[in-house]
Every structure is written in structure tokens, then in C-alpha cells.
Amino acid sequence: MTTLTIPDLFAEPAGVLPRLDTQTTVYRVRLDDIGEDGDAFALGHVGAWRMLAALRWHARHVYGMPWREVTDARTVEECVGQISHRWMRNVGTGPGLDDWCLVPAEAGEPGAFPVTYWTP
């Protein structure tokens, strides 16, 4: 069983992070999309409110969409409830930093790193 310490609501990204290219960095959060369902992740365990602010910026500036069109959540509390702290590994095989493929991992597993994950 893995014990996870939830960061302060405004915490900056924490943990040893891999050298992966991400779509954008906003509020010191390295953010990218994952999959086709609208899921997004940030490298490191990020405070929920900092992550939410970065996601809202991402929706406006990358997709040109207001936040209400990105999520079904109606309140800030519901949006924060869609944010989780996880561990992942990169199993991408390409030589470039943008050749990544993330899979779930356990803390302490070789190559595991912290991510903050959002599911709409």
C-alpha cells in the first residue's frame, strides 16, 4: 500500500520529474492532455487549486473554450474532486522527449514519478 501526502491547495509541483515535453507550462505546472477523453495531467504532485487554475488557462488558451464547456462539474468543489495524485512510468520507446506513453505505477517502483491527474 502506498501512502500519499496530499500537497497544500496552492502547492507547486513536487517530486522528481522526468524530462518529458508537455504541451504547456502555466503557473509553473507542466501540463498536457492524455488520451481522447479530455483527461489531462501535470508532472509532479500539484496543489488542487493551482492545478485547477492551470487547467482553466489551458482550456481558454489551447482550446479556445470556456471552462464550463470542458467539464460537467458545476462547482469548484466538484472540479477539485476530479483531480487526483498518482504515480506513473514512461514506457515510450522513441528517442525524443515527446515520445512518451504513461502507464500507472506504484511509488518507489523504478522509473515512477508523481503526476496530478484530472478526469472530466
XYZ file of N, CA, C and O in Angstrom:
480
model
N 0.840 -1.174 0.000
C 0.000 0.000 0.000
C 0.887 1.240 0.000
O 1.869 1.314 0.717
N 0.520 2.226 -0.795
C 1.281 3.453 -0.907
C 0.607 4.553 -0.109
O -0.596 4.756 -0.206
N 1.386 5.255 0.705
C 0.863 6.398 1.426
C 1.167 7.636 0.599
O 2.287 7.841 0.162
N 0.164 8.442 0.400
C 0.315 9.623 -0.431
C 0.034 10.854 0.409
O -0.990 10.941 1.065
N 0.956 11.789 0.418
C 0.756 13.037 1.123
C 0.179 14.038 0.132
O 0.810 14.359 -0.867
N -1.018 14.518 0.400
C -1.675 15.470 -0.477
C -1.049 16.841 -0.244
O -0.956 17.299 0.887
N -0.616 17.524 -1.323
C 0.009 18.826 -1.135
C -1.001 19.885 -0.758
O -2.205 19.724 -0.941
N -0.496 20.979 -0.228
C -1.287 22.166 0.054
C -2.070 22.548 -1.199
O -1.628 22.299 -2.313
N -3.228 23.164 -1.038
C -4.074 23.505 -2.183
C -3.371 24.375 -3.221
O -3.725 24.369 -4.387
N -2.377 25.152 -2.791
C -1.666 26.035 -3.715
C -0.258 25.523 -4.042
O 0.524 26.233 -4.657
N 0.068 24.312 -3.631
C 1.429 23.794 -3.759
C 1.899 23.759 -5.210
O 1.150 23.445 -6.125
N 3.169 24.100 -5.383
C 3.808 23.974 -6.690
C 4.136 22.507 -6.923
O 4.147 21.706 -5.993
N 4.440 22.129 -8.178
C 4.760 20.727 -8.460
C 5.901 20.219 -7.578
O 6.894 20.914 -7.381
N 5.736 19.017 -7.053
C 6.739 18.425 -6.187
C 7.068 17.016 -6.665
O 6.246 16.350 -7.265
N 8.284 16.584 -6.372
C 8.715 15.238 -6.723
C 9.791 15.276 -7.794
O 10.046 16.299 -8.409
N 10.444 14.144 -7.986
C 11.464 14.022 -9.029
C 10.737 13.776 -10.344
O 10.023 12.793 -10.491
N 10.920 14.688 -11.294
C 10.145 14.647 -12.528
C 11.007 14.229 -13.713
O 12.174 14.578 -13.792
N 10.413 13.511 -14.665
C 11.151 13.101 -15.864
C 11.291 14.274 -16.833
O 10.602 15.284 -16.713
N 12.168 14.117 -17.793
C 12.349 15.125 -18.839
C 11.405 14.802 -19.993
O 11.806 14.222 -20.983
N 10.151 15.167 -19.861
C 9.155 14.946 -20.902
C 8.697 16.293 -21.446
O 8.506 17.230 -20.690
N 8.511 16.377 -22.751
C 7.895 17.564 -23.320
C 6.422 17.549 -22.968
O 5.764 16.510 -23.071
N 5.908 18.687 -22.568
C 4.485 18.823 -22.313
C 3.943 19.947 -23.173
O 4.706 20.777 -23.679
N 2.642 19.977 -23.325
C 2.011 20.932 -24.218
C 2.190 22.372 -23.758
O 2.402 23.268 -24.561
N 2.108 22.603 -22.464
C 2.229 23.959 -21.952
C 2.732 23.946 -20.519
O 2.625 22.939 -19.824
N 3.292 25.051 -20.106
C 3.644 25.264 -18.709
C 2.970 26.564 -18.288
O 3.199 27.606 -18.897
N 2.136 26.474 -17.285
C 1.422 27.652 -16.795
C 1.374 27.596 -15.274
O 1.148 26.525 -14.704
N 1.649 28.697 -14.635
C 1.707 28.776 -13.174
C 2.693 27.748 -12.612
O 2.460 27.149 -11.585
N 3.771 27.517 -13.356
C 4.834 26.550 -13.028
C 4.339 25.105 -13.026
O 4.945 24.227 -12.411
N 3.249 24.846 -13.709
C 2.678 23.500 -13.841
C 2.896 23.050 -15.273
O 2.424 23.688 -16.212
N 3.635 21.938 -15.467
C 3.850 21.350 -16.799
C 2.665 20.457 -17.103
O 2.496 19.410 -16.505
N 1.840 20.883 -18.060
C 0.526 20.300 -18.288
C 0.417 19.746 -19.697
O 0.943 20.315 -20.641
N -0.306 18.631 -19.831
C -0.561 18.050 -21.145
C -1.846 17.234 -21.093
O -2.323 16.874 -20.024
N -2.389 16.930 -22.272
C -3.562 16.065 -22.407
C -3.081 14.630 -22.447
O -1.950 14.352 -22.826
N -3.984 13.720 -22.104
C -3.658 12.308 -22.230
C -4.917 11.585 -22.695
O -5.974 11.737 -22.113
N -4.813 10.883 -23.783
C -5.962 10.164 -24.322
C -6.917 11.086 -25.063
O -6.654 12.265 -25.247
N -8.044 10.521 -25.469
C -9.027 11.278 -26.236
C -10.244 11.662 -25.407
O -11.171 12.280 -25.917
N -10.272 11.311 -24.142
C -11.424 11.572 -23.291
C -11.373 12.928 -22.603
O -12.258 13.256 -21.831
N -10.339 13.704 -22.854
C -10.212 15.004 -22.221
C -9.417 14.988 -20.941
O -9.277 16.011 -20.279
N -8.888 13.812 -20.565
C -8.060 13.745 -19.364
C -6.812 14.598 -19.564
O -6.320 14.745 -20.675
N -6.314 15.146 -18.479
C -5.086 15.935 -18.526
C -4.239 15.561 -17.316
O -4.751 15.053 -16.319
N -2.936 15.806 -17.429
C -2.057 15.534 -16.298
C -1.010 16.628 -16.198
O -0.726 17.332 -17.157
N -0.491 16.761 -15.005
C 0.618 17.671 -14.750
C 1.731 16.861 -14.117
O 1.472 15.948 -13.320
N 2.952 17.174 -14.474
C 4.083 16.492 -13.859
C 4.253 17.011 -12.436
O 4.259 18.214 -12.190
N 4.371 16.075 -11.503
C 4.523 16.419 -10.091
C 3.182 16.419 -9.377
O 2.130 16.480 -10.003
N 3.231 16.314 -8.056
C 2.015 16.436 -7.264
C 1.784 17.919 -7.015
O 2.544 18.567 -6.314
N 0.739 18.446 -7.623
C 0.420 19.867 -7.620
C -0.790 20.100 -6.721
O -1.709 19.278 -6.696
N -0.803 21.219 -6.013
C -1.971 21.577 -5.205
C -3.211 21.688 -6.082
O -3.142 22.111 -7.241
N -4.358 21.301 -5.542
C -5.597 21.228 -6.320
C -5.987 22.574 -6.935
O -6.410 22.629 -8.084
N -5.877 23.663 -6.197
C -6.292 24.954 -6.745
C -5.324 25.442 -7.803
O -5.722 26.051 -8.784
N -4.038 25.175 -7.631
C -3.057 25.539 -8.664
C -3.329 24.717 -9.930
O -3.295 25.228 -11.041
N -3.627 23.431 -9.766
C -3.939 22.578 -10.909
C -5.194 23.072 -11.610
O -5.246 23.156 -12.839
N -6.216 23.415 -10.847
C -7.464 23.900 -11.436
C -7.233 25.196 -12.210
O -7.739 25.366 -13.315
N -6.438 26.099 -11.664
C -6.129 27.350 -12.371
C -5.395 27.058 -13.674
O -5.692 27.656 -14.716
N -4.455 26.124 -13.642
C -3.707 25.768 -14.859
C -4.639 25.122 -15.894
O -4.544 25.412 -17.090
N -5.543 24.268 -15.448
C -6.492 23.628 -16.363
C -7.418 24.648 -17.016
O -7.703 24.572 -18.208
N -7.879 25.615 -16.242
C -8.754 26.652 -16.796
C -8.010 27.476 -17.838
O -8.544 27.799 -18.893
N -6.741 27.832 -17.551
C -5.923 28.581 -18.510
C -5.750 27.752 -19.781
O -5.871 28.263 -20.889
N -5.443 26.479 -19.606
C -5.226 25.559 -20.719
C -6.469 25.497 -21.618
O -6.356 25.555 -22.843
N -7.641 25.383 -21.023
C -8.885 25.312 -21.798
C -9.090 26.587 -22.621
O -9.448 26.529 -23.791
N -8.833 27.744 -21.998
C -9.044 29.015 -22.694
C -8.028 29.254 -23.795
O -8.368 29.667 -24.898
N -6.743 29.010 -23.500
C -5.679 29.404 -24.425
C -5.281 28.322 -25.430
O -4.840 28.651 -26.524
N -5.407 27.064 -25.090
C -5.029 25.994 -26.006
C -6.225 25.576 -26.859
O -6.098 25.374 -28.060
N -7.401 25.454 -26.234
C -8.591 25.009 -26.961
C -9.545 26.143 -27.319
O -10.485 25.938 -28.074
N -9.331 27.328 -26.752
C -10.223 28.445 -27.018
C -11.628 28.207 -26.498
O -12.604 28.692 -27.060
N -11.726 27.439 -25.417
C -13.033 27.085 -24.856
C -13.133 27.592 -23.420
O -12.175 27.499 -22.664
N -14.319 28.086 -23.036
C -14.504 28.401 -21.620
C -14.545 27.115 -20.802
O -14.919 26.057 -21.301
N -14.154 27.216 -19.551
C -14.048 26.055 -18.673
C -15.355 25.271 -18.607
O -15.365 24.051 -18.587
N -16.506 25.938 -18.579
C -17.790 25.234 -18.436
C -18.061 24.278 -19.591
O -18.848 23.361 -19.459
N -17.381 24.472 -20.728
C -17.556 23.559 -21.861
C -16.625 22.355 -21.789
O -16.773 21.406 -22.546
N -15.669 22.397 -20.885
C -14.682 21.320 -20.773
C -15.104 20.286 -19.742
O -14.785 19.113 -19.873
N -15.845 20.700 -18.740
C -16.195 19.794 -17.651
C -17.696 19.834 -17.368
O -18.345 20.844 -17.595
N -18.202 18.727 -16.858
C -19.593 18.677 -16.426
C -19.751 19.176 -14.993
O -20.857 19.365 -14.519
N -18.634 19.358 -14.296
C -18.687 19.808 -12.908
C -19.281 21.214 -12.849
O -18.979 22.060 -13.675
N -20.101 21.428 -11.875
C -20.781 22.715 -11.738
C -20.120 23.641 -10.718
O -20.283 24.838 -10.776
N -19.433 23.082 -9.754
C -18.849 23.897 -8.691
C -17.340 23.685 -8.626
O -16.813 22.708 -9.172
N -16.670 24.582 -7.928
C -15.226 24.442 -7.725
C -14.939 23.142 -6.979
O -14.004 22.419 -7.318
N -15.754 22.819 -5.993
C -15.550 21.596 -5.218
C -15.655 20.356 -6.105
O -14.894 19.402 -5.951
N -16.612 20.353 -7.044
C -16.733 19.223 -7.970
C -15.521 19.129 -8.883
O -15.021 18.035 -9.157
N -15.024 20.268 -9.350
C -13.827 20.272 -10.203
C -12.623 19.740 -9.434
O -11.862 18.922 -9.947
N -12.465 20.205 -8.202
C -11.346 19.737 -7.375
C -11.480 18.243 -7.116
O -10.489 17.514 -7.084
N -12.707 17.742 -7.011
C -12.939 16.313 -6.806
C -12.518 15.457 -7.991
O -12.368 14.250 -7.862
N -12.315 16.076 -9.149
C -11.886 15.344 -10.334
C -10.359 15.299 -10.459
O -9.841 14.759 -11.424
N -9.664 15.873 -9.496
C -8.200 15.908 -9.504
C -7.681 14.846 -8.539
O -8.157 14.735 -7.417
N -6.715 14.046 -8.999
C -6.122 13.026 -8.132
C -4.602 13.048 -8.276
O -4.071 13.484 -9.292
N -3.932 12.564 -7.238
C -2.476 12.453 -7.252
C -2.118 10.988 -7.449
O -2.604 10.123 -6.710
N -1.309 10.723 -8.463
C -0.962 9.353 -8.847
C 0.532 9.239 -9.102
O 1.259 10.210 -9.103
N 0.950 8.018 -9.399
C 2.312 7.730 -9.834
C 2.230 7.058 -11.192
O 1.344 6.237 -11.429
N 3.146 7.410 -12.080
C 3.172 6.825 -13.421
C 4.611 6.558 -13.831
O 5.548 7.039 -13.207
N 4.732 5.787 -14.904
C 6.026 5.499 -15.534
C 5.892 5.814 -17.007
O 4.835 5.636 -17.601
N 6.980 6.221 -17.625
C 7.010 6.446 -19.060
C 7.550 5.189 -19.727
O 8.673 4.769 -19.461
N 6.746 4.593 -20.608
C 7.191 3.407 -21.338
C 7.367 3.729 -22.823
O 7.443 2.814 -23.646
N 7.414 5.028 -23.151
C 7.645 5.436 -24.537
C 8.987 4.910 -25.023
O 9.946 4.803 -24.262
N 9.059 4.582 -26.307
C 10.267 3.951 -26.840
C 11.056 4.839 -27.774
O 12.152 4.478 -28.175
N 10.512 6.000 -28.129
C 11.197 6.857 -29.091
C 12.366 7.608 -28.483
O 12.480 7.719 -27.267
N 13.229 8.143 -29.324
C 14.407 8.849 -28.843
C 14.107 10.271 -28.357
O 14.873 10.843 -27.606
N 12.984 10.860 -28.785
C 12.679 12.242 -28.444
C 11.951 12.379 -27.122
O 11.336 11.436 -26.630
N 12.035 13.585 -26.546
C 11.354 13.833 -25.287
C 9.838 13.824 -25.452
O 9.106 13.704 -24.488
N 9.365 13.978 -26.685
C 7.926 13.972 -26.895
C 7.392 12.570 -27.192
O 6.206 12.392 -27.418
N 8.248 11.571 -27.172
C 7.833 10.184 -27.408
C 7.564 9.504 -26.080
O 8.327 8.665 -25.617
N 6.470 9.882 -25.436
C 6.164 9.308 -24.142
C 4.830 8.579 -24.182
O 3.955 8.877 -24.982
N 4.711 7.607 -23.297
C 3.483 6.839 -23.117
C 3.430 6.486 -21.631
O 4.263 5.721 -21.146
N 2.485 7.070 -20.915
C 2.422 6.902 -19.468
C 1.548 5.722 -19.077
O 0.485 5.512 -19.657
N 2.018 4.973 -18.089
C 1.254 3.864 -17.528
C 1.252 4.004 -16.006
O 2.191 4.552 -15.430
N 0.200 3.527 -15.339
C 0.151 3.609 -13.877
C 1.327 2.870 -13.241
O 1.822 1.870 -13.768
N 1.759 3.378 -12.098
C 2.866 2.765 -11.363
C 2.617 2.937 -9.864
O 1.680 3.626 -9.456
N 3.443 2.318 -9.079
C 3.421 2.466 -7.621
C 4.589 3.342 -7.211
O 5.653 3.310 -7.835
N 4.411 4.103 -6.151
C 5.510 4.912 -5.617
C 6.664 3.985 -5.266
O 6.462 2.886 -4.753
N 7.870 4.365 -5.574
C 9.035 3.547 -5.282
C 9.392 2.566 -6.385
O 10.476 1.986 -6.382
N 8.502 2.354 -7.329
C 8.784 1.487 -8.471
C 9.835 2.166 -9.347
O 9.807 3.389 -9.514
N 10.786 1.411 -9.904
C 11.803 2.040 -10.753
C 11.165 2.839 -11.894
O 10.271 2.351 -12.582
N 11.590 4.073 -12.049
C 11.088 4.936 -13.105
C 9.773 5.631 -12.791
O 9.272 6.407 -13.602
N 9.195 5.382 -11.614
C 7.920 6.013 -11.258
C 8.126 7.481 -10.893
O 9.143 7.852 -10.307
N 7.172 8.305 -11.281
C 7.223 9.732 -10.940
C 5.803 10.216 -10.628
O 4.814 9.630 -11.073
N 5.701 11.277 -9.845
C 4.386 11.765 -9.441
C 3.716 12.581 -10.545
O 4.373 13.319 -11.271
N 2.398 12.427 -10.666
C 1.601 13.248 -11.571
C 0.332 13.668 -10.841
O -0.128 12.998 -9.916
N -0.210 14.779 -11.273
C -1.521 15.217 -10.832
C -2.421 14.996 -12.035
O -2.142 15.474 -13.119
N -3.484 14.236 -11.843
C -4.320 13.770 -12.944
C -5.708 14.372 -12.819
O -6.274 14.451 -11.726
N -6.266 14.791 -13.943
C -7.621 15.335 -13.963
C -8.463 14.548 -14.948
O -8.078 14.339 -16.087
N -9.637 14.113 -14.484
C -10.578 13.390 -15.330
C -11.867 14.210 -15.392
O -12.468 14.457 -14.344
N -12.274 14.652 -16.593
C -13.502 15.468 -16.671
C -14.760 14.672 -16.359
O -14.785 13.490 -16.411
